[in-house]
Coordinates of C-alpha atoms in Angstrom, one line a residue:
Chain K
M1 CA -2.8 27.5 13.7
S2 CA -1.0 30.8 14.7
E3 CA -3.7 31.5 17.4
N4 CA -3.4 28.0 18.7
P5 CA -7.1 27.0 19.2
L6 CA -6.3 23.6 20.0
G7 CA -4.1 24.6 22.8
L8 CA -1.0 22.8 21.3
P9 CA 2.0 22.5 23.7
P10 CA 5.3 24.2 22.7
P11 CA 7.0 24.2 20.3
F12 CA 3.9 23.1 18.1
D13 CA 1.9 26.2 19.3
A14 CA 4.1 28.5 17.2
M15 CA 4.6 26.1 14.2
R16 CA 3.3 26.7 10.9
S17 CA 2.9 23.9 8.1
P18 CA 2.9 26.1 4.8
F19 CA 1.5 23.1 2.7
D20 CA -1.5 22.4 5.0
E21 CA -2.2 26.1 4.9
L22 CA -2.1 26.0 1.2
I23 CA -4.6 23.2 0.8
G24 CA -6.6 24.7 3.6
S25 CA -6.6 21.9 6.0
E26 CA -7.8 22.9 9.3
I27 CA -6.7 20.6 12.3
L28 CA -9.6 20.1 14.6
S29 CA -8.0 17.5 17.0
T30 CA -4.6 15.9 17.4
D31 CA -5.7 13.2 20.0
P32 CA -4.3 9.9 18.8
D33 CA -7.7 8.3 19.4
G34 CA -9.7 10.7 17.4
A35 CA -7.5 12.9 15.2
R36 CA -9.5 15.2 12.7
A37 CA -8.9 17.8 10.1
R38 CA -11.3 19.3 7.6
I39 CA -10.7 20.7 4.2
P40 CA -13.3 22.8 2.6
M41 CA -13.6 22.0 -1.2
R42 CA -12.7 25.1 -3.4
E43 CA -12.0 25.2 -7.2
Q44 CA -8.1 25.4 -6.7
L45 CA -8.4 21.7 -5.1
S46 CA -10.0 20.1 -8.1
Q47 CA -8.7 17.8 -10.8
P48 CA -9.9 18.6 -14.5
F49 CA -13.4 17.2 -13.9
G50 CA -14.2 19.3 -10.7
L51 CA -13.6 16.7 -8.2
M52 CA -11.4 17.2 -5.2
H53 CA -7.9 15.9 -6.3
G54 CA -6.6 12.8 -4.5
G55 CA -3.6 14.4 -3.7
V56 CA -5.5 16.8 -1.1
Y57 CA -6.6 13.7 0.7
S58 CA -3.1 12.5 0.8
G59 CA -1.6 15.7 1.7
A60 CA -4.3 16.2 4.4
V61 CA -3.9 12.7 6.0
E62 CA -0.2 13.1 6.1
G63 CA -0.2 16.6 7.7
L64 CA -2.8 15.4 10.3
C65 CA -1.0 12.1 11.4
S66 CA 2.4 13.9 11.2
L67 CA 1.4 16.5 13.8
A68 CA -0.5 14.3 15.9
T69 CA 2.5 11.8 16.0
A70 CA 4.9 14.6 16.7
I71 CA 3.1 16.1 19.6
A72 CA 2.8 12.7 21.3
V73 CA 6.4 11.6 20.9
W74 CA 8.0 15.0 21.6
G75 CA 7.9 14.7 25.3
Q76 CA 10.0 11.3 25.1
G77 CA 12.7 13.3 23.2
M78 CA 11.6 11.8 19.7
V79 CA 10.7 13.4 16.3
T80 CA 8.7 11.7 13.6
L81 CA 8.8 11.7 9.8
G82 CA 6.3 10.2 7.3
Q83 CA 7.4 6.8 6.2
S84 CA 4.6 5.5 4.0
I85 CA 1.1 6.3 2.9
N86 CA -1.6 4.2 1.3
V87 CA -4.8 5.7 0.1
N88 CA -8.0 4.0 -1.5
F89 CA -10.1 6.3 -3.3
V90 CA -13.9 5.5 -3.0
R91 CA -16.1 8.4 -3.8
P92 CA -15.4 11.9 -5.0
V93 CA -15.9 15.1 -2.9
T94 CA -17.2 17.7 -5.2
A95 CA -18.7 20.3 -2.5
G96 CA -18.6 20.9 1.3
N97 CA -15.8 19.6 3.3
A98 CA -13.5 16.7 3.3
D99 CA -13.5 15.4 6.9
V100 CA -10.3 13.5 7.8
R101 CA -10.5 11.2 10.8
A102 CA -7.6 9.4 12.0
R103 CA -6.8 6.7 14.9
A104 CA -3.3 5.5 15.6
R105 CA -3.7 1.7 15.6
H106 CA -0.1 1.1 16.6
R107 CA 2.2 3.4 18.9
G108 CA 5.5 1.5 18.8
R109 CA 8.9 2.9 19.7
T110 CA 10.1 3.3 16.3
T111 CA 6.8 3.2 14.2
W112 CA 3.5 4.5 14.4
I113 CA 0.6 3.4 12.2
W114 CA -2.5 5.4 11.6
A115 CA -5.8 4.1 10.1
A116 CA -7.7 7.2 8.5
E117 CA -10.9 7.9 6.6
V118 CA -12.2 10.8 4.6
L119 CA -15.9 11.6 4.7
D120 CA -17.9 14.0 2.8
D121 CA -20.7 16.2 4.7
E122 CA -23.1 13.4 4.4
E123 CA -20.7 11.0 6.4
R124 CA -20.3 9.0 3.1
L125 CA -16.9 7.3 2.9
C126 CA -14.8 8.8 0.3
A127 CA -11.3 7.4 1.1
T128 CA -9.5 5.1 3.6
A129 CA -5.8 5.4 4.4
T130 CA -3.1 4.0 6.3
M131 CA -0.3 6.2 7.3
T132 CA 3.0 4.9 8.7
M133 CA 5.2 7.4 10.8
A134 CA 9.0 6.7 11.6
V135 CA 9.8 7.8 15.1
R136 CA 13.3 8.7 16.0
P137 CA 15.4 10.1 18.6
R138 CA 15.6 14.0 18.4
P139 CA 18.8 15.3 17.1
E140 CA 21.0 17.0 19.6
G141 CA 20.2 20.8 20.0
A142 CA 16.6 20.4 18.3
G143 CA 13.8 21.8 20.3
Chain J
M1 CA -0.8 23.7 -19.9
S2 CA -3.1 26.3 -21.7
E3 CA -0.5 26.6 -24.6
N4 CA -0.3 22.9 -24.9
P5 CA 3.4 22.7 -25.3
L6 CA 3.2 18.9 -25.2
G7 CA 1.0 18.6 -28.1
L8 CA -1.9 17.0 -26.1
P9 CA -4.9 15.8 -28.2
P10 CA -8.3 17.1 -27.6
P11 CA -9.9 17.4 -25.3
F12 CA -6.7 17.3 -23.3
D13 CA -5.3 20.3 -24.9
A14 CA -7.8 22.5 -23.2
M15 CA -7.8 21.0 -20.0
R16 CA -6.8 22.4 -16.8
S17 CA -6.1 20.7 -13.4
P18 CA -6.3 23.4 -10.8
F19 CA -4.7 21.5 -8.0
D20 CA -1.7 20.5 -10.2
E21 CA -1.3 24.2 -10.9
L22 CA -1.7 25.0 -7.1
I23 CA 1.3 22.8 -6.3
G24 CA 3.1 23.8 -9.4
S25 CA 3.5 20.5 -11.2
E26 CA 4.8 20.9 -14.6
I27 CA 4.0 17.9 -17.0
L28 CA 7.0 17.0 -19.2
S29 CA 5.8 13.9 -20.8
T30 CA 2.6 11.7 -20.7
D31 CA 4.4 8.7 -22.5
P32 CA 3.3 5.6 -20.5
D33 CA 6.8 4.4 -20.9
G34 CA 8.3 7.4 -19.5
A35 CA 5.8 10.0 -18.1
R36 CA 7.3 12.9 -16.3
A37 CA 6.6 15.7 -14.2
R38 CA 8.7 18.2 -12.3
I39 CA 7.7 20.2 -9.2
P40 CA 9.8 23.3 -8.1
M41 CA 10.3 23.4 -4.5
R42 CA 9.1 26.6 -2.7
E43 CA 8.2 27.7 0.7
Q44 CA 4.5 26.9 0.3
L45 CA 5.0 23.3 -0.3
S46 CA 6.9 22.6 2.9
Q47 CA 5.9 20.9 6.2
P48 CA 7.0 22.5 9.3
F49 CA 10.6 21.7 9.0
G50 CA 11.1 23.1 5.7
L51 CA 11.0 19.8 3.7
M52 CA 8.8 19.2 0.7
H53 CA 5.6 18.0 2.2
G54 CA 4.8 14.5 1.4
G55 CA 1.4 15.4 0.0
V56 CA 3.1 17.2 -2.9
Y57 CA 4.7 13.9 -4.0
S58 CA 1.4 12.1 -3.8
G59 CA -0.4 14.8 -5.5
A60 CA 2.0 15.0 -8.2
V61 CA 2.2 11.3 -8.9
E62 CA -1.5 11.1 -9.1
G63 CA -1.8 14.1 -11.6
L64 CA 0.7 12.8 -13.7
C65 CA -0.4 9.2 -13.9
S66 CA -4.1 10.2 -14.1
L67 CA -3.3 12.6 -17.1
A68 CA -1.3 10.0 -19.0
T69 CA -3.8 7.3 -18.5
A70 CA -6.6 9.4 -19.5
I71 CA -5.0 10.3 -22.8
A72 CA -4.1 6.9 -23.5
V73 CA -7.5 5.3 -23.0
W74 CA -9.7 8.2 -24.5
G75 CA -9.5 6.9 -28.0
Q76 CA -10.9 3.7 -27.0
G77 CA -13.9 5.4 -25.4
M78 CA -12.8 5.0 -21.8
V79 CA -12.2 7.4 -18.9
T80 CA -10.0 7.0 -15.8
L81 CA -10.2 7.6 -12.0
G82 CA -7.4 7.1 -9.5
Q83 CA -8.3 4.0 -7.5
S84 CA -5.3 3.8 -5.0
I85 CA -1.8 5.2 -4.4
N86 CA 0.8 3.8 -2.2
V87 CA 3.8 6.0 -1.5
N88 CA 7.3 5.3 0.3
F89 CA 9.1 8.2 1.4
V90 CA 13.0 7.9 1.4
R91 CA 14.7 11.2 1.4
P92 CA 13.4 14.8 1.8
V93 CA 13.5 17.2 -1.0
T94 CA 14.5 20.8 0.5
A95 CA 15.6 22.7 -2.6
G96 CA 15.6 22.5 -6.4
N97 CA 13.2 20.3 -8.1
A98 CA 11.2 17.2 -7.4
D99 CA 11.3 15.0 -10.6
V100 CA 8.6 12.4 -10.8
R101 CA 9.1 9.6 -13.4
A102 CA 6.3 7.0 -14.1
R103 CA 6.0 3.9 -16.0
A104 CA 2.8 2.1 -16.7
R105 CA 3.6 -1.6 -15.7
H106 CA 0.1 -2.9 -16.3
R107 CA -2.2 -1.6 -19.1
G108 CA -5.6 -3.8 -18.5
R109 CA -9.0 -3.3 -19.8
T110 CA -10.1 -2.1 -16.3
T111 CA -7.1 -1.3 -14.5
W112 CA -3.7 0.5 -15.1
I113 CA -0.8 0.2 -12.6
W114 CA 2.0 2.6 -12.7
A115 CA 5.3 2.4 -10.8
A116 CA 6.7 5.9 -10.1
E117 CA 9.8 7.4 -8.4
V118 CA 10.5 11.0 -7.2
L119 CA 14.1 12.1 -7.5
D120 CA 16.0 15.2 -6.6
D121 CA 18.3 17.3 -8.8
E122 CA 21.2 15.1 -7.8
E123 CA 19.1 12.1 -9.0
R124 CA 18.9 10.8 -5.6
L125 CA 15.7 8.6 -4.8
C126 CA 13.3 10.5 -2.6
A127 CA 10.2 8.5 -3.0
T128 CA 8.8 5.5 -4.7
A129 CA 5.1 5.0 -5.6
T130 CA 2.5 2.7 -7.1
M131 CA -0.5 4.3 -8.5
T132 CA -3.6 2.2 -9.6
M133 CA -6.1 3.7 -12.2
A134 CA -9.5 2.3 -12.7
V135 CA -10.6 2.4 -16.3
R136 CA -14.3 2.6 -17.3
P137 CA -16.4 3.3 -20.2
R138 CA -17.0 6.9 -20.9
P139 CA -20.6 8.1 -19.9
E140 CA -23.0 8.8 -22.7
G141 CA -22.5 12.4 -23.6
A142 CA -19.0 12.9 -22.3
G143 CA -16.4 14.2 -24.7
Chain Q
M1 CA -15.0 -26.5 5.3
S2 CA -16.3 -29.6 3.8
E3 CA -18.7 -30.1 6.7
N4 CA -20.2 -26.6 6.2
P5 CA -20.1 -25.6 10.0
L6 CA -20.8 -22.0 8.9
G7 CA -23.8 -22.9 6.9
L8 CA -22.4 -21.4 3.9
P9 CA -24.9 -21.1 0.8
P10 CA -24.1 -23.1 -2.3
P11 CA -21.8 -23.2 -4.2
F12 CA -19.7 -22.2 -1.4
D13 CA -20.8 -25.0 0.9
A14 CA -18.9 -27.5 -1.3
M15 CA -16.0 -25.3 -2.3
R16 CA -12.3 -26.1 -1.0
S17 CA -9.4 -23.7 -1.0
P18 CA -6.4 -25.7 -0.9
F19 CA -3.9 -23.0 -0.1
D20 CA -6.0 -22.0 3.1
E21 CA -6.0 -25.6 3.9
L22 CA -2.3 -25.7 3.6
I23 CA -1.7 -22.8 5.9
G24 CA -4.5 -24.1 8.4
S25 CA -6.8 -21.2 8.1
E26 CA -10.0 -21.8 9.7
I27 CA -13.0 -19.6 8.7
L28 CA -15.1 -18.5 11.7
S29 CA -17.3 -16.0 10.0
T30 CA -17.9 -14.5 6.8
D31 CA -20.2 -11.6 8.0
P32 CA -18.9 -8.5 6.2
D33 CA -19.4 -6.7 9.4
G34 CA -17.2 -9.0 11.3
A35 CA -15.3 -11.6 9.1
R36 CA -13.0 -14.0 11.1
A37 CA -10.4 -16.6 10.5
R38 CA -8.1 -18.2 13.0
I39 CA -4.5 -19.8 11.9
P40 CA -3.0 -21.9 14.7
M41 CA 0.7 -21.4 14.8
R42 CA 2.9 -24.4 13.9
E43 CA 6.5 -24.9 13.0
Q44 CA 5.8 -25.1 9.2
L45 CA 4.5 -21.5 9.2
S46 CA 7.5 -19.9 10.5
Q47 CA 10.4 -18.0 8.9
P48 CA 14.0 -18.9 9.9
F49 CA 13.8 -17.3 13.4
G50 CA 10.6 -19.1 14.5
L51 CA 8.1 -16.1 14.1
M52 CA 5.0 -16.8 12.1
H53 CA 5.9 -15.9 8.3
G54 CA 4.3 -12.6 7.2
G55 CA 3.1 -14.6 4.0
V56 CA 0.8 -16.6 6.4
Y57 CA -0.8 -13.3 7.5
S58 CA -1.2 -12.2 3.9
G59 CA -2.6 -15.3 2.8
A60 CA -5.0 -15.6 5.6
V61 CA -6.4 -12.0 5.0
E62 CA -6.7 -12.5 1.3
G63 CA -8.5 -15.9 1.7
L64 CA -10.9 -14.7 4.3
C65 CA -11.7 -11.3 2.5
S66 CA -12.0 -13.3 -0.8
L67 CA -14.7 -15.8 0.4
A68 CA -16.7 -13.3 2.2
T69 CA -17.0 -11.0 -0.6
A70 CA -17.8 -13.9 -3.0
I71 CA -20.6 -15.0 -0.7
A72 CA -21.8 -11.6 -0.5
V73 CA -21.9 -10.7 -4.1
W74 CA -22.9 -14.2 -5.7
G75 CA -26.4 -13.5 -5.4
Q76 CA -26.4 -10.6 -7.8
G77 CA -24.6 -12.7 -10.3
M78 CA -21.0 -11.4 -9.5
V79 CA -17.8 -12.8 -8.7
T80 CA -14.8 -11.4 -7.1
L81 CA -11.0 -11.5 -7.4
G82 CA -8.1 -10.1 -5.1
Q83 CA -7.0 -7.0 -6.6
S84 CA -4.5 -5.6 -3.9
I85 CA -3.2 -6.1 -0.5
N86 CA -1.5 -3.9 1.8
V87 CA 0.0 -5.3 5.1
N88 CA 1.9 -3.7 8.0
F89 CA 3.5 -5.8 10.3
V90 CA 3.5 -4.8 13.9
R91 CA 4.4 -7.6 16.2
P92 CA 5.1 -11.3 15.5
V93 CA 3.2 -14.3 16.4
T94 CA 5.4 -17.0 17.9
A95 CA 2.8 -19.4 19.5
G96 CA -0.9 -19.9 19.7
N97 CA -3.3 -18.5 17.1
A98 CA -3.2 -15.7 14.8
D99 CA -6.8 -14.3 14.8
V100 CA -7.8 -12.3 11.5
R101 CA -10.6 -9.9 11.9
A102 CA -11.9 -8.0 8.9
R103 CA -14.7 -5.6 8.1
A104 CA -15.9 -4.4 4.8
R105 CA -15.5 -0.8 4.8
H106 CA -16.8 -0.2 1.1
R107 CA -19.1 -2.4 -0.7
G108 CA -19.3 -0.7 -4.3
R109 CA -20.5 -2.2 -7.4
T110 CA -17.0 -2.8 -8.8
T111 CA -14.7 -2.8 -5.7
W112 CA -14.9 -3.8 -2.1
I113 CA -12.3 -2.5 0.5
W114 CA -11.7 -4.5 3.6
A115 CA -10.1 -3.2 6.8
A116 CA -8.2 -6.3 8.5
E117 CA -6.2 -6.9 11.7
V118 CA -4.3 -9.9 13.1
L119 CA -4.3 -10.3 16.7
D120 CA -2.6 -12.8 19.0
D121 CA -4.0 -14.8 21.9
E122 CA -3.6 -11.9 24.3
E123 CA -5.6 -9.4 21.9
R124 CA -2.2 -7.7 20.8
L125 CA -2.2 -6.2 17.4
C126 CA 0.3 -8.0 15.1
A127 CA -0.6 -6.7 11.7
T128 CA -3.1 -4.3 10.0
A129 CA -4.1 -4.8 6.5
T130 CA -6.1 -3.4 3.7
M131 CA -7.6 -6.0 0.9
T132 CA -9.2 -4.6 -2.2
M133 CA -11.4 -7.0 -4.0
A134 CA -12.5 -6.5 -7.8
V135 CA -16.2 -7.4 -8.4
R136 CA -17.2 -8.3 -11.7
P137 CA -20.2 -9.8 -13.6
R138 CA -20.2 -13.8 -13.4
P139 CA -19.1 -15.3 -16.7
E140 CA -21.8 -17.0 -18.5
G141 CA -22.2 -20.5 -17.6
A142 CA -20.3 -20.2 -14.2
G143 CA -22.3 -21.3 -11.1
Chain P
M1 CA 18.6 -24.7 0.9
S2 CA 20.4 -27.3 3.1
E3 CA 22.9 -28.0 0.4
N4 CA 23.7 -24.2 -0.1
P5 CA 23.7 -24.1 -4.0
L6 CA 23.6 -20.4 -3.8
G7 CA 26.9 -20.3 -1.7
L8 CA 25.3 -18.3 1.0
P9 CA 27.4 -17.0 4.0
P10 CA 27.2 -18.2 7.3
P11 CA 24.7 -18.3 9.3
F12 CA 22.5 -18.2 6.3
D13 CA 24.0 -21.4 4.8
A14 CA 22.5 -23.6 7.6
M15 CA 19.4 -21.6 7.9
R16 CA 15.8 -23.0 6.8
S17 CA 12.6 -21.2 6.3
P18 CA 9.9 -23.7 6.9
F19 CA 7.2 -21.6 5.4
D20 CA 9.3 -20.8 2.3
E21 CA 9.8 -24.8 2.0
L22 CA 5.9 -25.4 2.6
I23 CA 5.0 -23.1 -0.5
G24 CA 7.8 -24.5 -2.5
S25 CA 9.8 -21.2 -3.0
E26 CA 13.2 -21.8 -4.5
I27 CA 15.6 -19.1 -4.0
L28 CA 17.7 -18.6 -7.2
S29 CA 19.7 -15.4 -6.4
T30 CA 20.0 -13.0 -3.4
D31 CA 21.7 -10.3 -5.2
P32 CA 20.1 -6.8 -4.3
D33 CA 20.1 -5.9 -7.8
G34 CA 18.5 -9.0 -9.2
A35 CA 17.1 -11.2 -6.4
R36 CA 15.1 -14.3 -7.8
A37 CA 12.9 -16.9 -6.6
R38 CA 10.6 -19.5 -8.4
I39 CA 7.5 -21.3 -7.1
P40 CA 6.4 -24.2 -9.3
M41 CA 2.5 -24.2 -9.3
R42 CA 0.8 -27.1 -7.5
E43 CA -2.8 -27.9 -6.7
Q44 CA -1.9 -27.2 -2.9
L45 CA -1.1 -23.5 -3.8
S46 CA -4.4 -22.7 -5.3
Q47 CA -7.7 -20.8 -4.3
P48 CA -11.1 -22.4 -5.1
F49 CA -11.0 -21.8 -8.8
G50 CA -7.6 -23.2 -9.4
L51 CA -5.6 -19.9 -9.7
M52 CA -2.4 -19.6 -7.5
H53 CA -3.6 -18.1 -4.1
G54 CA -2.3 -14.3 -3.8
G55 CA -1.0 -15.3 -0.4
V56 CA 1.7 -17.5 -2.2
Y57 CA 2.8 -14.4 -4.0
S58 CA 3.0 -12.4 -0.9
G59 CA 4.7 -15.0 1.0
A60 CA 7.3 -15.5 -1.8
V61 CA 8.1 -11.9 -2.2
E62 CA 8.5 -11.6 1.6
G63 CA 10.8 -14.6 1.9
L64 CA 12.9 -13.5 -0.9
C65 CA 13.3 -10.0 0.1
S66 CA 14.0 -10.8 3.8
L67 CA 16.6 -13.3 3.1
A68 CA 18.4 -11.0 0.5
T69 CA 18.2 -8.0 3.0
A70 CA 19.5 -10.3 6.0
I71 CA 22.4 -11.4 4.0
A72 CA 23.4 -7.9 2.8
V73 CA 23.2 -6.1 6.2
W74 CA 24.6 -9.0 8.6
G75 CA 28.1 -8.1 8.1
Q76 CA 27.5 -4.5 9.5
G77 CA 26.0 -6.1 12.7
M78 CA 22.3 -5.7 11.7
V79 CA 19.2 -7.9 11.3
T80 CA 16.0 -7.2 9.4
L81 CA 12.3 -7.7 9.8
G82 CA 9.4 -7.3 7.2
Q83 CA 7.7 -3.9 8.0
S84 CA 5.2 -3.8 5.3
I85 CA 4.0 -5.3 2.1
N86 CA 2.1 -3.9 -0.9
V87 CA 0.9 -6.4 -3.7
N88 CA -1.1 -5.6 -7.0
F89 CA -2.6 -8.7 -8.6
V90 CA -2.7 -8.5 -12.2
R91 CA -2.9 -11.8 -13.8
P92 CA -3.5 -15.4 -12.4
V93 CA -0.9 -18.0 -12.6
T94 CA -2.5 -21.4 -13.4
A95 CA 0.2 -23.7 -14.2
G96 CA 4.1 -23.8 -14.7
N97 CA 6.1 -21.5 -12.3
A98 CA 5.7 -18.1 -10.5
D99 CA 8.9 -16.1 -11.1
V100 CA 9.6 -13.5 -8.5
R101 CA 12.2 -10.9 -9.3
A102 CA 13.1 -8.3 -6.9
R103 CA 15.4 -5.3 -6.8
A104 CA 16.3 -3.1 -3.8
R105 CA 15.4 0.6 -4.7
H106 CA 16.7 2.1 -1.4
R107 CA 19.2 0.5 1.0
G108 CA 19.2 2.9 4.1
R109 CA 20.4 2.6 7.5
T110 CA 17.1 1.6 9.0
T111 CA 15.0 0.9 5.9
W112 CA 15.2 -1.1 2.7
I113 CA 12.7 -0.9 -0.2
W114 CA 12.3 -3.4 -2.8
A115 CA 10.5 -3.5 -6.0
A116 CA 9.3 -7.0 -7.0
E117 CA 7.4 -8.5 -9.8
V118 CA 5.8 -11.9 -10.4
L119 CA 6.0 -13.3 -14.0
D120 CA 4.6 -16.4 -15.3
D121 CA 6.4 -18.8 -17.7
E122 CA 5.5 -16.8 -20.8
E123 CA 7.0 -13.4 -19.1
R124 CA 3.7 -12.1 -18.5
L125 CA 3.3 -9.7 -15.4
C126 CA 1.1 -11.3 -12.9
A127 CA 1.8 -8.9 -9.9
T128 CA 3.8 -6.1 -8.6
A129 CA 4.8 -5.6 -5.2
T130 CA 6.7 -3.4 -2.9
M131 CA 8.4 -4.8 0.4
T132 CA 9.6 -2.7 3.0
M133 CA 12.2 -4.1 5.5
A134 CA 13.1 -2.7 8.9
V135 CA 17.0 -2.9 9.5
R136 CA 18.0 -2.8 13.1
P137 CA 21.2 -3.5 15.4
R138 CA 21.8 -7.2 16.0
P139 CA 20.8 -8.0 19.6
E140 CA 23.7 -9.0 21.8
G141 CA 24.6 -12.4 21.5
A142 CA 23.0 -13.2 18.2
G143 CA 24.9 -14.8 15.4

């Protein structure tokens, strides 16, 4: 994200998320009505039987929802932290990309709730997820 | 795990989980009454503010519970797949280790349910998790 | 449901769910793409501060998704049982109706997953829920 | 609870929860290290096949954790509201009592997290649950 292809506002334009880079999650959109990320499958992301590890889904959903919430609430002097995640695994991804699509279903003063899905390249549902973000005032001096 | 320090039974002694290796999760015990794994914090596992990314917790819990269930049901001709995970984030890990401790609360014919916790080096609770594993007959030819 | 206004197929036309009757949940549709139920608020459904108790939401979501799944899989010789539910509470219902709307997001051989929402009379989101149903072969002699 | 057998502090001694009364949940202890409630099975609590409806479990867990949290935080000028619940159903209750046992696993400034189990009269595990309570300052004039 160092080249800021999404046109993120400061300070997010200069921000790196090392774990999202480690799993290779590419943020495509941070729009709360259609946030998206894509993770290309590779051998390092697999569990023992060659399927994409469920932890990759969880990590990608959390990274995407966290960034999208953070950008949306920053202007009101707020920061956000993941509070809980719930993932249901439906179908394995073995090749191609995992496509994460999330929509903010609730945008409250203290809590945001996201509904997310993970699809494969044939648009088949591979996982559903709910991500809850806590929203809190930005500490003095931050930003 | 290639040196099999846990004394895992075949075929698990020769098995690798590339994603668990990527995040650096070290399996310490696969006992259903006290399964444990440890993930040393390092910069690559962090989110933008230097905290261990929640996806690391989710991935480590899933990897641990999957392996421990697989070993336990293999002898009955069964295999297992993650069905759902629920994680509540309580406190960030910024240094040292994340210690994952899991206990099988239900060991059914078609479903196992694990209760897990993530603690830091001072034994403070950092996350709680519930992992549900589907248990199914081993496909012909497997193993 | 004794008069079968929904035109449910046997044996569901003659079936009663005492707990759904106790909370007053009225099934409006069992279509997996748009299942609906409505619970009129009344004093007996409240918690100490006069808000609709969260257990009413959970019960209504489970009752609706259970019936809709049961009807859909019965013809293939299958029955269904609730496996897990996850509910996020967003806004209280204090008067009028709680409107439960559910859609089957996954219809697998052994598992169905429903995404549900609870809305108030002004179409405001009051809760989101995910309901997982286990689907199993019908026992001999059933039905 | 009108006779206050638990010796609850004001204002909880005079408080009624109509829905908990409707399902017949009897609070036995509100100790955060061992909160308990019991629901005697009766026909009105069943789903179509005579099993205790999952909504009863959810409602009883939420009622118990809500009351126990409320009592614990009231003295610090705080109130609490249910934020989310996650229930895994393991075994049906068909007769006798459902025994709900809950323990506060996290008691934070803004969030409490409870781990709960539902057992039958033979001490068999029937459900596991996680309940998250939001804790907020008491509105002016309350109490």
